[in-house]
Amino acid sequence: MYKKRFDNRKFDESRPIEATISVVENATGSAHFSLGNTKVIAAIEGPKTLHPRRIQDPERGLVRCTYDMMSFSVDDRKRPGPSRREIEIGLVMKNALQPFVLIKEFPKTVVDVYTEVYQADAGTRCASICAASLALADAGVPMRDLVASVSVGKVGDKIVLDLTKKEEDYEEGATDIPISMSGRTKEISHLQLDGCITLDEFKKALDVGEKGCQEIYELQKKVLKEKYGGV
Ligand code: CDP
């Protein structure tokens, strides 16, 4: 039984969410995004001509995502450089974001999305997707919607929103379901499931995840509106 969350949050409450845009001067667009102690910077380069030329698509552009976690971001020093995990998360990010980017508007080019996790307490792929979506908007890359992402899961017998590392590691290990969803149209572009869950619990988790994504979407809109006006 998981009676009370370690940090006293309600079961369907996310950690404090903060978002800021235009934080990296030399990038086309950028954002800082944090979910509690999970903190990420995203920076965009492009659209720029894709090289080598033989991989250019005359019909559409490409979104390329690079995810990295700094060595000091976790308790056990993380080995620097891309591991299998980092490469996989880069692909997960691309799949979550690209469906909402109007890639036909910039053929033969690439938009590079770099995310750097400098403090990790679970949910780093979700925070990276939230930051990247904001950074793409800040860069003026044409998109049909923003993407919000959060992890939902089952800790003990409870469905919980936005798991911490301590919750992920609870007892035999929690069930972790990172979800990415477009803010306006509520299309799910990414869902992973690590663990076991019944169908009814899964449906409840999706509802809780949607609520979490909507909260993030509202904040994303707010910070963009503050700088650029209507979104
Ligand atoms: O971060 P996310 O939940 O998207 O991905 P994960 O691979 O399930 O990792 C969960 C958490 O484990 C990370 O957020 C870190 O807090 C931690 N971790 C770690 O301590 N050392 C690593 N080399 C990788 C992850």
GROMACS .gro file of N, CA and C in nm, residues 13-166:
model
  462
   13GLU      N    1  -0.133   1.504  -0.857
   13GLU     CA    2  -0.069   1.637  -0.861
   13GLU      C    3   0.073   1.626  -0.915
   14SER      N    4   0.109   1.716  -1.007
   14SER     CA    5   0.247   1.712  -1.057
   14SER      C    6   0.337   1.793  -0.964
   15ARG      N    7   0.467   1.777  -0.984
   15ARG     CA    8   0.561   1.859  -0.908
   15ARG      C    9   0.550   2.004  -0.958
   16PRO      N   10   0.610   2.100  -0.888
   16PRO     CA   11   0.605   2.238  -0.939
   16PRO      C   12   0.663   2.244  -1.080
   17ILE      N   13   0.590   2.313  -1.168
   17ILE     CA   14   0.633   2.323  -1.309
   17ILE      C   15   0.677   2.466  -1.336
   18GLU      N   16   0.795   2.478  -1.398
   18GLU     CA   17   0.842   2.612  -1.436
   18GLU      C   18   0.888   2.609  -1.581
   19ALA      N   19   0.861   2.717  -1.652
   19ALA     CA   20   0.904   2.724  -1.792
   19ALA      C   21   0.948   2.866  -1.825
   20THR      N   22   1.056   2.876  -1.901
   20THR     CA   23   1.108   3.005  -1.947
   20THR      C   24   1.155   2.986  -2.091
   21ILE      N   25   1.138   3.087  -2.174
   21ILE     CA   26   1.188   3.074  -2.311
   21ILE      C   27   1.301   3.172  -2.338
   22SER      N   28   1.369   3.152  -2.452
   22SER     CA   29   1.480   3.240  -2.498
   22SER      C   30   1.591   3.247  -2.393
   23VAL      N   31   1.639   3.133  -2.351
   23VAL     CA   32   1.743   3.130  -2.247
   23VAL      C   33   1.884   3.110  -2.304
   24VAL      N   34   1.893   3.074  -2.432
   24VAL     CA   35   2.026   3.053  -2.495
   24VAL      C   36   2.039   3.151  -2.611
   25GLU      N   37   2.127   3.247  -2.594
   25GLU     CA   38   2.132   3.358  -2.688
   25GLU      C   39   2.164   3.315  -2.831
   26ASN      N   40   2.258   3.224  -2.848
   26ASN     CA   41   2.302   3.190  -2.983
   26ASN      C   42   2.213   3.088  -3.055
   27ALA      N   43   2.112   3.034  -2.985
   27ALA     CA   44   2.024   2.936  -3.050
   27ALA      C   45   1.912   3.008  -3.124
   28THR      N   46   1.853   2.939  -3.224
   28THR     CA   47   1.740   2.998  -3.297
   28THR      C   48   1.621   3.015  -3.202
   29GLY      N   49   1.609   2.922  -3.108
   29GLY     CA   50   1.504   2.927  -3.007
   29GLY      C   51   1.547   2.839  -2.892
   30SER      N   52   1.496   2.866  -2.772
   30SER     CA   53   1.539   2.784  -2.658
   30SER      C   54   1.438   2.792  -2.545
   31ALA      N   55   1.453   2.701  -2.450
   31ALA     CA   56   1.363   2.702  -2.334
   31ALA      C   57   1.429   2.630  -2.218
   32HIS      N   58   1.386   2.669  -2.099
   32HIS     CA   59   1.422   2.596  -1.979
   32HIS      C   60   1.291   2.542  -1.922
   33PHE      N   61   1.293   2.415  -1.881
   33PHE     CA   62   1.170   2.356  -1.829
   33PHE      C   63   1.206   2.269  -1.709
   34SER      N   64   1.128   2.284  -1.601
   34SER     CA   65   1.154   2.197  -1.487
   34SER      C   66   1.025   2.140  -1.430
   35LEU      N   67   1.036   2.015  -1.388
   35LEU     CA   68   0.930   1.945  -1.315
   35LEU      C   69   0.996   1.907  -1.183
   36GLY      N   70   0.973   1.984  -1.079
   36GLY     CA   71   1.043   1.959  -0.954
   36GLY      C   72   1.192   1.962  -0.974
   37ASN      N   73   1.261   1.856  -0.933
   37ASN     CA   74   1.406   1.852  -0.944
   37ASN      C   75   1.456   1.796  -1.076
   38THR      N   76   1.368   1.779  -1.171
   38THR     CA   77   1.410   1.740  -1.306
   38THR      C   78   1.415   1.867  -1.390
   39LYS      N   79   1.535   1.901  -1.436
   39LYS     CA   80   1.555   2.032  -1.501
   39LYS      C   81   1.629   2.016  -1.634
   40VAL      N   82   1.576   2.084  -1.735
   40VAL     CA   83   1.626   2.065  -1.872
   40VAL      C   84   1.637   2.198  -1.946
   41ILE      N   85   1.738   2.207  -2.032
   41ILE     CA   86   1.746   2.319  -2.126
   41ILE      C   87   1.734   2.262  -2.267
   42ALA      N   88   1.652   2.325  -2.349
   42ALA     CA   89   1.640   2.283  -2.490
   42ALA      C   90   1.682   2.399  -2.578
   43ALA      N   91   1.756   2.367  -2.683
   43ALA     CA   92   1.799   2.470  -2.777
   43ALA      C   93   1.782   2.420  -2.920
   44ILE      N   94   1.744   2.511  -3.008
   44ILE     CA   95   1.715   2.476  -3.148
   44ILE      C   96   1.817   2.540  -3.240
   45GLU      N   97   1.857   2.463  -3.341
   45GLU     CA   98   1.943   2.517  -3.447
   45GLU      C   99   1.875   2.484  -3.579
   46GLY      N  100   1.850   2.585  -3.659
   46GLY     CA  101   1.786   2.561  -3.788
   46GLY      C  102   1.648   2.621  -3.795
   47PRO      N  103   1.570   2.591  -3.903
   47PRO     CA  104   1.603   2.497  -4.011
   47PRO      C  105   1.727   2.540  -4.089
   48LYS      N  106   1.811   2.438  -4.119
   48LYS     CA  107   1.934   2.463  -4.195
   48LYS      C  108   1.948   2.350  -4.297
   49THR      N  109   2.024   2.374  -4.403
   49THR     CA  110   2.040   2.275  -4.510
   49THR      C  111   2.091   2.143  -4.452
   50LEU      N  112   2.025   2.034  -4.493
   50LEU     CA  113   2.063   1.902  -4.442
   50LEU      C  114   2.179   1.845  -4.522
   51HIS      N  115   2.280   1.799  -4.453
   51HIS     CA  116   2.396   1.734  -4.517
   51HIS      C  117   2.410   1.594  -4.462
   52PRO      N  118   2.458   1.494  -4.539
   52PRO     CA  119   2.492   1.505  -4.680
   52PRO      C  120   2.367   1.523  -4.767
   53ARG      N  121   2.385   1.580  -4.885
   53ARG     CA  122   2.271   1.615  -4.970
   53ARG      C  123   2.185   1.496  -5.009
   54ARG      N  124   2.249   1.376  -5.017
   54ARG     CA  125   2.171   1.259  -5.060
   54ARG      C  126   2.062   1.221  -4.960
   55ILE      N  127   2.069   1.268  -4.837
   55ILE     CA  128   1.962   1.235  -4.742
   55ILE      C  129   1.856   1.346  -4.733
   56GLN      N  130   1.872   1.451  -4.816
   56GLN     CA  131   1.771   1.557  -4.820
   56GLN      C  132   1.642   1.505  -4.880
   57ASP      N  133   1.530   1.551  -4.829
   57ASP     CA  134   1.400   1.516  -4.886
   57ASP      C  135   1.344   1.642  -4.952
   58PRO      N  136   1.323   1.640  -5.087
   58PRO     CA  137   1.275   1.761  -5.154
   58PRO      C  138   1.132   1.800  -5.112
   59GLU      N  139   1.062   1.707  -5.045
   59GLU     CA  140   0.922   1.732  -5.006
   59GLU      C  141   0.908   1.786  -4.864
   60ARG      N  142   1.004   1.750  -4.778
   60ARG     CA  143   0.987   1.787  -4.637
   60ARG      C  144   1.121   1.802  -4.563
   61GLY      N  145   1.112   1.866  -4.448
   61GLY     CA  146   1.229   1.880  -4.363
   61GLY      C  147   1.235   1.767  -4.260
   62LEU      N  148   1.335   1.773  -4.177
   62LEU     CA  149   1.358   1.668  -4.078
   62LEU      C  150   1.375   1.731  -3.941
   63VAL      N  151   1.318   1.666  -3.838
   63VAL     CA  152   1.343   1.709  -3.700
   63VAL      C  153   1.440   1.607  -3.640
   64ARG      N  154   1.552   1.654  -3.588
   64ARG     CA  155   1.653   1.564  -3.532
   64ARG      C  156   1.673   1.602  -3.386
   65CYS      N  157   1.659   1.504  -3.296
   65CYS     CA  158   1.665   1.535  -3.152
   65CYS      C  159   1.786   1.469  -3.087
   66THR      N  160   1.857   1.547  -3.011
   66THR     CA  161   1.971   1.495  -2.935
   66THR      C  162   1.944   1.518  -2.787
   67TYR      N  163   1.938   1.408  -2.712
   67TYR     CA  164   1.911   1.414  -2.567
   67TYR      C  165   2.042   1.385  -2.495
   68ASP      N  166   2.072   1.464  -2.394
   68ASP     CA  167   2.192   1.434  -2.315
   68ASP      C  168   2.165   1.461  -2.168
   69MET      N  169   2.229   1.382  -2.083
   69MET     CA  170   2.217   1.400  -1.939
   69MET      C  171   2.358   1.426  -1.885
   70MET      N  172   2.376   1.534  -1.813
   70MET     CA  173   2.509   1.567  -1.764
   70MET      C  174   2.554   1.468  -1.657
   71SER      N  175   2.684   1.449  -1.647
   71SER     CA  176   2.740   1.349  -1.554
   71SER      C  177   2.694   1.372  -1.411
   72PHE      N  178   2.685   1.500  -1.371
   72PHE     CA  179   2.652   1.533  -1.232
   72PHE      C  180   2.502   1.543  -1.208
   73SER      N  181   2.421   1.511  -1.310
   73SER     CA  182   2.276   1.529  -1.297
   73SER      C  183   2.211   1.421  -1.211
   74VAL      N  184   2.283   1.311  -1.189
   74VAL     CA  185   2.228   1.200  -1.109
   74VAL      C  186   2.323   1.167  -0.993
   75ASP      N  187   2.276   1.089  -0.898
   75ASP     CA  188   2.357   1.060  -0.780
   75ASP      C  189   2.483   0.979  -0.815
   76ASP      N  190   2.464   0.870  -0.891
   76ASP     CA  191   2.582   0.796  -0.939
   76ASP      C  192   2.628   0.865  -1.066
   77ARG      N  193   2.749   0.917  -1.065
   77ARG     CA  194   2.796   0.994  -1.181
   77ARG      C  195   2.767   0.918  -1.311
   78LYS      N  196   2.703   0.986  -1.404
   78LYS     CA  197   2.669   0.923  -1.533
   78LYS      C  198   2.787   0.935  -1.627
   79ARG      N  199   2.819   0.826  -1.695
   79ARG     CA  200   2.931   0.829  -1.790
   79ARG      C  201   2.898   0.929  -1.901
   80PRO      N  202   2.989   1.022  -1.932
   80PRO     CA  203   2.956   1.120  -2.035
   80PRO      C  204   2.943   1.056  -2.174
   81GLY      N  205   2.874   1.125  -2.262
   81GLY     CA  206   2.858   1.078  -2.400
   81GLY      C  207   2.731   0.996  -2.416
   82PRO      N  208   2.690   0.980  -2.542
   82PRO     CA  209   2.562   0.913  -2.567
   82PRO      C  210   2.569   0.761  -2.548
   83SER      N  211   2.485   0.709  -2.462
   83SER     CA  212   2.472   0.565  -2.445
   83SER      C  213   2.351   0.522  -2.526
   84ARG      N  214   2.318   0.392  -2.521
   84ARG     CA  215   2.199   0.343  -2.591
   84ARG      C  216   2.074   0.416  -2.543
   85ARG      N  217   2.069   0.440  -2.409
   85ARG     CA  218   1.953   0.508  -2.350
   85ARG      C  219   1.934   0.648  -2.411
   86GLU      N  220   2.043   0.722  -2.423
   86GLU     CA  221   2.034   0.858  -2.476
   86GLU      C  222   1.988   0.858  -2.623
   87ILE      N  223   2.043   0.764  -2.699
   87ILE     CA  224   2.006   0.757  -2.842
   87ILE      C  225   1.857   0.722  -2.854
   88GLU      N  226   1.812   0.628  -2.771
   88GLU     CA  227   1.671   0.589  -2.774
   88GLU      C  228   1.582   0.709  -2.737
   89ILE      N  229   1.619   0.782  -2.632
   89ILE     CA  230   1.534   0.894  -2.590
   89ILE      C  231   1.531   1.003  -2.698
   90GLY      N  232   1.643   1.022  -2.769
   90GLY     CA  233   1.644   1.117  -2.881
   90GLY      C  234   1.539   1.077  -2.986
   91LEU      N  235   1.530   0.948  -3.015
   91LEU     CA  236   1.431   0.900  -3.113
   91LEU      C  237   1.289   0.914  -3.061
   92VAL      N  238   1.272   0.884  -2.931
   92VAL     CA  239   1.140   0.899  -2.867
   92VAL      C  240   1.095   1.046  -2.880
   93MET      N  241   1.187   1.137  -2.854
   93MET     CA  242   1.155   1.280  -2.862
   93MET      C  243   1.114   1.319  -3.004
   94LYS      N  244   1.192   1.272  -3.100
   94LYS     CA  245   1.161   1.304  -3.240
   94LYS      C  246   1.021   1.253  -3.275
   95ASN      N  247   0.990   1.129  -3.237
   95ASN     CA  248   0.859   1.072  -3.268
   95ASN      C  249   0.746   1.148  -3.198
   96ALA      N  250   0.774   1.200  -3.079
   96ALA     CA  251   0.671   1.273  -3.005
   96ALA      C  252   0.645   1.411  -3.066
   97LEU      N  253   0.751   1.473  -3.120
   97LEU     CA  254   0.739   1.612  -3.165
   97LEU      C  255   0.710   1.629  -3.314
   98GLN      N  256   0.778   1.546  -3.397
   98GLN     CA  257   0.771   1.571  -3.542
   98GLN      C  258   0.630   1.572  -3.600
   99PRO      N  259   0.535   1.488  -3.550
   99PRO     CA  260   0.400   1.492  -3.608
   99PRO      C  261   0.333   1.630  -3.600
  100PHE      N  262   0.383   1.716  -3.513
  100PHE     CA  263   0.318   1.847  -3.495
  100PHE      C  264   0.398   1.960  -3.560
  101VAL      N  265   0.509   1.924  -3.622
  101VAL     CA  266   0.591   2.024  -3.691
  101VAL      C  267   0.554   2.020  -3.839
  102LEU      N  268   0.532   2.139  -3.899
  102LEU     CA  269   0.489   2.144  -4.039
  102LEU      C  270   0.613   2.131  -4.128
  103ILE      N  271   0.664   2.008  -4.136
  103ILE     CA  272   0.794   1.986  -4.201
  103ILE      C  273   0.789   2.009  -4.353
  104LYS      N  274   0.668   2.011  -4.410
  104LYS     CA  275   0.659   2.037  -4.555
  104LYS      C  276   0.692   2.183  -4.586
  105GLU      N  277   0.692   2.266  -4.485
  105GLU     CA  278   0.721   2.409  -4.507
  105GLU      C  279   0.871   2.439  -4.514
  106PHE      N  280   0.954   2.341  -4.482
  106PHE     CA  281   1.100   2.366  -4.494
  106PHE      C  282   1.171   2.244  -4.552
  107PRO      N  283   1.143   2.213  -4.683
  107PRO     CA  284   1.204   2.097  -4.747
  107PRO      C  285   1.358   2.105  -4.751
  108LYS      N  286   1.419   1.989  -4.757
  108LYS     CA  287   1.565   1.973  -4.772
  108LYS      C  288   1.644   2.022  -4.650
  109THR      N  289   1.574   2.054  -4.544
  109THR     CA  290   1.645   2.110  -4.428
  109THR      C  291   1.630   2.021  -4.304
  110VAL      N  292   1.702   2.057  -4.202
  110VAL     CA  293   1.690   1.988  -4.073
  110VAL      C  294   1.674   2.092  -3.963
  111VAL      N  295   1.591   2.059  -3.865
  111VAL     CA  296   1.583   2.138  -3.742
  111VAL      C  297   1.647   2.053  -3.634
  112ASP      N  298   1.756   2.100  -3.578
  112ASP     CA  299   1.822   2.025  -3.471
  112ASP      C  300   1.770   2.070  -3.337
  113VAL      N  301   1.726   1.974  -3.257
  113VAL     CA  302   1.675   2.000  -3.122
  113VAL      C  303   1.773   1.937  -3.024
  114TYR      N  304   1.835   2.018  -2.941
  114TYR     CA  305   1.929   1.966  -2.841
  114TYR      C  306   1.867   1.981  -2.703
  115THR      N  307   1.864   1.875  -2.624
  115THR     CA  308   1.819   1.892  -2.485
  115THR      C  309   1.927   1.842  -2.391
  116GLU      N  310   1.947   1.920  -2.287
  116GLU     CA  311   2.052   1.890  -2.189
  116GLU      C  312   1.986   1.882  -2.051
  117VAL      N  313   1.987   1.763  -1.992
  117VAL     CA  314   1.933   1.745  -1.857
  117VAL      C  315   2.047   1.773  -1.760
  118TYR      N  316   2.033   1.876  -1.677
  118TYR     CA  317   2.143   1.903  -1.583
  118TYR      C  318   2.109   1.863  -1.441
  119GLN      N  319   1.983   1.827  -1.419
  119GLN     CA  320   1.942   1.771  -1.289
  119GLN      C  321   1.830   1.671  -1.315
  120ALA      N  322   1.847   1.547  -1.268
  120ALA     CA  323   1.751   1.442  -1.304
  120ALA      C  324   1.689   1.380  -1.180
  121ASP      N  325   1.557   1.378  -1.179
  121ASP     CA  326   1.484   1.308  -1.074
  121ASP      C  327   1.360   1.243  -1.137
  122ALA      N  328   1.384   1.160  -1.237
  122ALA     CA  329   1.283   1.089  -1.317
  122ALA      C  330   1.204   1.185  -1.406
  123GLY      N  331   1.148   1.128  -1.511
  123GLY     CA  332   1.068   1.206  -1.606
  123GLY      C  333   1.149   1.298  -1.694
  124THR      N  334   1.277   1.264  -1.716
  124THR     CA  335   1.361   1.357  -1.795
  124THR      C  336   1.320   1.359  -1.942
  125ARG      N  337   1.271   1.245  -1.994
  125ARG     CA  338   1.230   1.247  -2.135
  125ARG      C  339   1.108   1.337  -2.152
  126CYS      N  340   1.019   1.334  -2.053
  126CYS     CA  341   0.898   1.418  -2.060
  126CYS      C  342   0.935   1.565  -2.050
  127ALA      N  343   1.018   1.599  -1.954
  127ALA     CA  344   1.060   1.739  -1.938
  127ALA      C  345   1.134   1.786  -2.064
  128SER      N  346   1.212   1.696  -2.125
  128SER     CA  347   1.286   1.733  -2.248
  128SER      C  348   1.189   1.762  -2.362
  129ILE      N  349   1.084   1.683  -2.373
  129ILE     CA  350   0.984   1.705  -2.479
  129ILE      C  351   0.911   1.837  -2.456
  130CYS      N  352   0.875   1.866  -2.332
  130CYS     CA  353   0.807   1.993  -2.300
  130CYS      C  354   0.898   2.111  -2.334
  131ALA      N  355   1.024   2.100  -2.295
  131ALA     CA  356   1.120   2.208  -2.322
  131ALA      C  357   1.141   2.223  -2.472
  132ALA      N  358   1.153   2.111  -2.542
  132ALA     CA  359   1.179   2.114  -2.687
  132ALA      C  360   1.063   2.177  -2.762
  133SER      N  361   0.941   2.144  -2.721
  133SER     CA  362   0.824   2.199  -2.787
  133SER      C  363   0.821   2.352  -2.772
  134LEU      N  364   0.851   2.399  -2.653
  134LEU     CA  365   0.857   2.543  -2.628
  134LEU      C  366   0.971   2.608  -2.709
  135ALA      N  367   1.085   2.541  -2.712
  135ALA     CA  368   1.200   2.596  -2.785
  135ALA      C  369   1.171   2.604  -2.935
  136LEU      N  370   1.101   2.504  -2.989
  136LEU     CA  371   1.064   2.506  -3.131
  136LEU      C  372   0.973   2.625  -3.159
  137ALA      N  373   0.877   2.648  -3.070
  137ALA     CA  374   0.787   2.762  -3.087
  137ALA      C  375   0.866   2.892  -3.076
  138ASP      N  376   0.958   2.898  -2.981
  138ASP     CA  377   1.041   3.017  -2.962
  138ASP      C  378   1.127   3.044  -3.086
  139ALA      N  379   1.166   2.935  -3.154
  139ALA     CA  380   1.249   2.949  -3.275
  139ALA      C  381   1.164   2.990  -3.396
  140GLY      N  382   1.032   2.989  -3.380
  140GLY     CA  383   0.945   3.023  -3.493
  140GLY      C  384   0.928   2.910  -3.592
  141VAL      N  385   0.961   2.789  -3.552
  141VAL     CA  386   0.942   2.672  -3.640
  141VAL      C  387   0.790   2.649  -3.651
  142PRO      N  388   0.737   2.639  -3.775
  142PRO     CA  389   0.592   2.625  -3.786
  142PRO      C  390   0.541   2.493  -3.729
  143MET      N  391   0.440   2.501  -3.642
  143MET     CA  392   0.384   2.383  -3.578
  143MET      C  393   0.233   2.394  -3.576
  144ARG      N  394   0.165   2.279  -3.575
  144ARG     CA  395   0.019   2.286  -3.567
  144ARG      C  396  -0.031   2.276  -3.424
  145ASP      N  397   0.057   2.245  -3.332
  145ASP     CA  398   0.018   2.238  -3.191
  145ASP      C  399   0.143   2.231  -3.105
  146LEU      N  400   0.129   2.262  -2.979
  146LEU     CA  401   0.239   2.241  -2.883
  146LEU      C  402   0.228   2.099  -2.829
  147VAL      N  403   0.338   2.045  -2.777
  147VAL     CA  404   0.335   1.912  -2.719
  147VAL      C  405   0.372   1.921  -2.571
  148ALA      N  406   0.289   1.860  -2.489
  148ALA     CA  407   0.316   1.853  -2.345
  148ALA      C  408   0.340   1.706  -2.311
  149SER      N  409   0.420   1.682  -2.210
  149SER     CA  410   0.454   1.544  -2.178
  149SER      C  411   0.473   1.528  -2.027
  150VAL      N  412   0.422   1.418  -1.976
  150VAL     CA  413   0.438   1.391  -1.833
  150VAL      C  414   0.431   1.240  -1.812
  151SER      N  415   0.486   1.197  -1.700
  151SER     CA  416   0.481   1.055  -1.670
  151SER      C  417   0.369   1.028  -1.570
  152VAL      N  418   0.300   0.918  -1.592
  152VAL     CA  419   0.197   0.877  -1.499
  152VAL      C  420   0.227   0.731  -1.467
  153GLY      N  421   0.179   0.683  -1.355
  153GLY     CA  422   0.214   0.544  -1.327
  153GLY      C  423   0.141   0.489  -1.209
  154LYS      N  424   0.183   0.367  -1.173
  154LYS     CA  425   0.123   0.300  -1.059
  154LYS      C  426   0.233   0.274  -0.956
  155VAL      N  427   0.216   0.336  -0.840
  155VAL     CA  428   0.312   0.318  -0.731
  155VAL      C  429   0.238   0.246  -0.620
  156GLY      N  430   0.283   0.127  -0.584
  156GLY     CA  431   0.205   0.045  -0.491
  156GLY      C  432   0.070   0.018  -0.556
  157ASP      N  433  -0.038   0.058  -0.488
  157ASP     CA  434  -0.172   0.037  -0.543
  157ASP      C  435  -0.233   0.164  -0.600
  158LYS      N  436  -0.156   0.272  -0.610
  158LYS     CA  437  -0.212   0.403  -0.648
  158LYS      C  438  -0.167   0.447  -0.789
  159ILE      N  439  -0.259   0.511  -0.859
  159ILE     CA  440  -0.226   0.576  -0.987
  159ILE      C  441  -0.175   0.715  -0.953
  160VAL      N  442  -0.053   0.746  -0.995
  160VAL     CA  443   0.006   0.874  -0.957
  160VAL      C  444   0.058   0.951  -1.078
  161LEU      N  445   0.057   1.083  -1.066
  161LEU     CA  446   0.106   1.171  -1.172
  161LEU      C  447   0.248   1.216  -1.141
  162ASP      N  448   0.332   1.216  -1.245
  162ASP     CA  449   0.465   1.275  -1.238
  162ASP      C  450   0.552   1.211  -1.128
  163LEU      N  451   0.592   1.089  -1.152
  163LEU     CA  452   0.670   1.011  -1.055
  163LEU      C  453   0.809   1.070  -1.033
  164THR      N  454   0.855   1.068  -0.909
  164THR     CA  455   0.994   1.100  -0.880
  164THR      C  456   1.075   0.970  -0.891
  165LYS      N  457   1.208   0.984  -0.884
  165LYS     CA  458   1.294   0.865  -0.890
  165LYS      C  459   1.264   0.772  -0.771
  166LYS      N  460   1.239   0.833  -0.654
  166LYS     CA  461   1.212   0.753  -0.535
  166LYS      C  462   1.082   0.673  -0.554
   0.00000   0.00000   0.00000
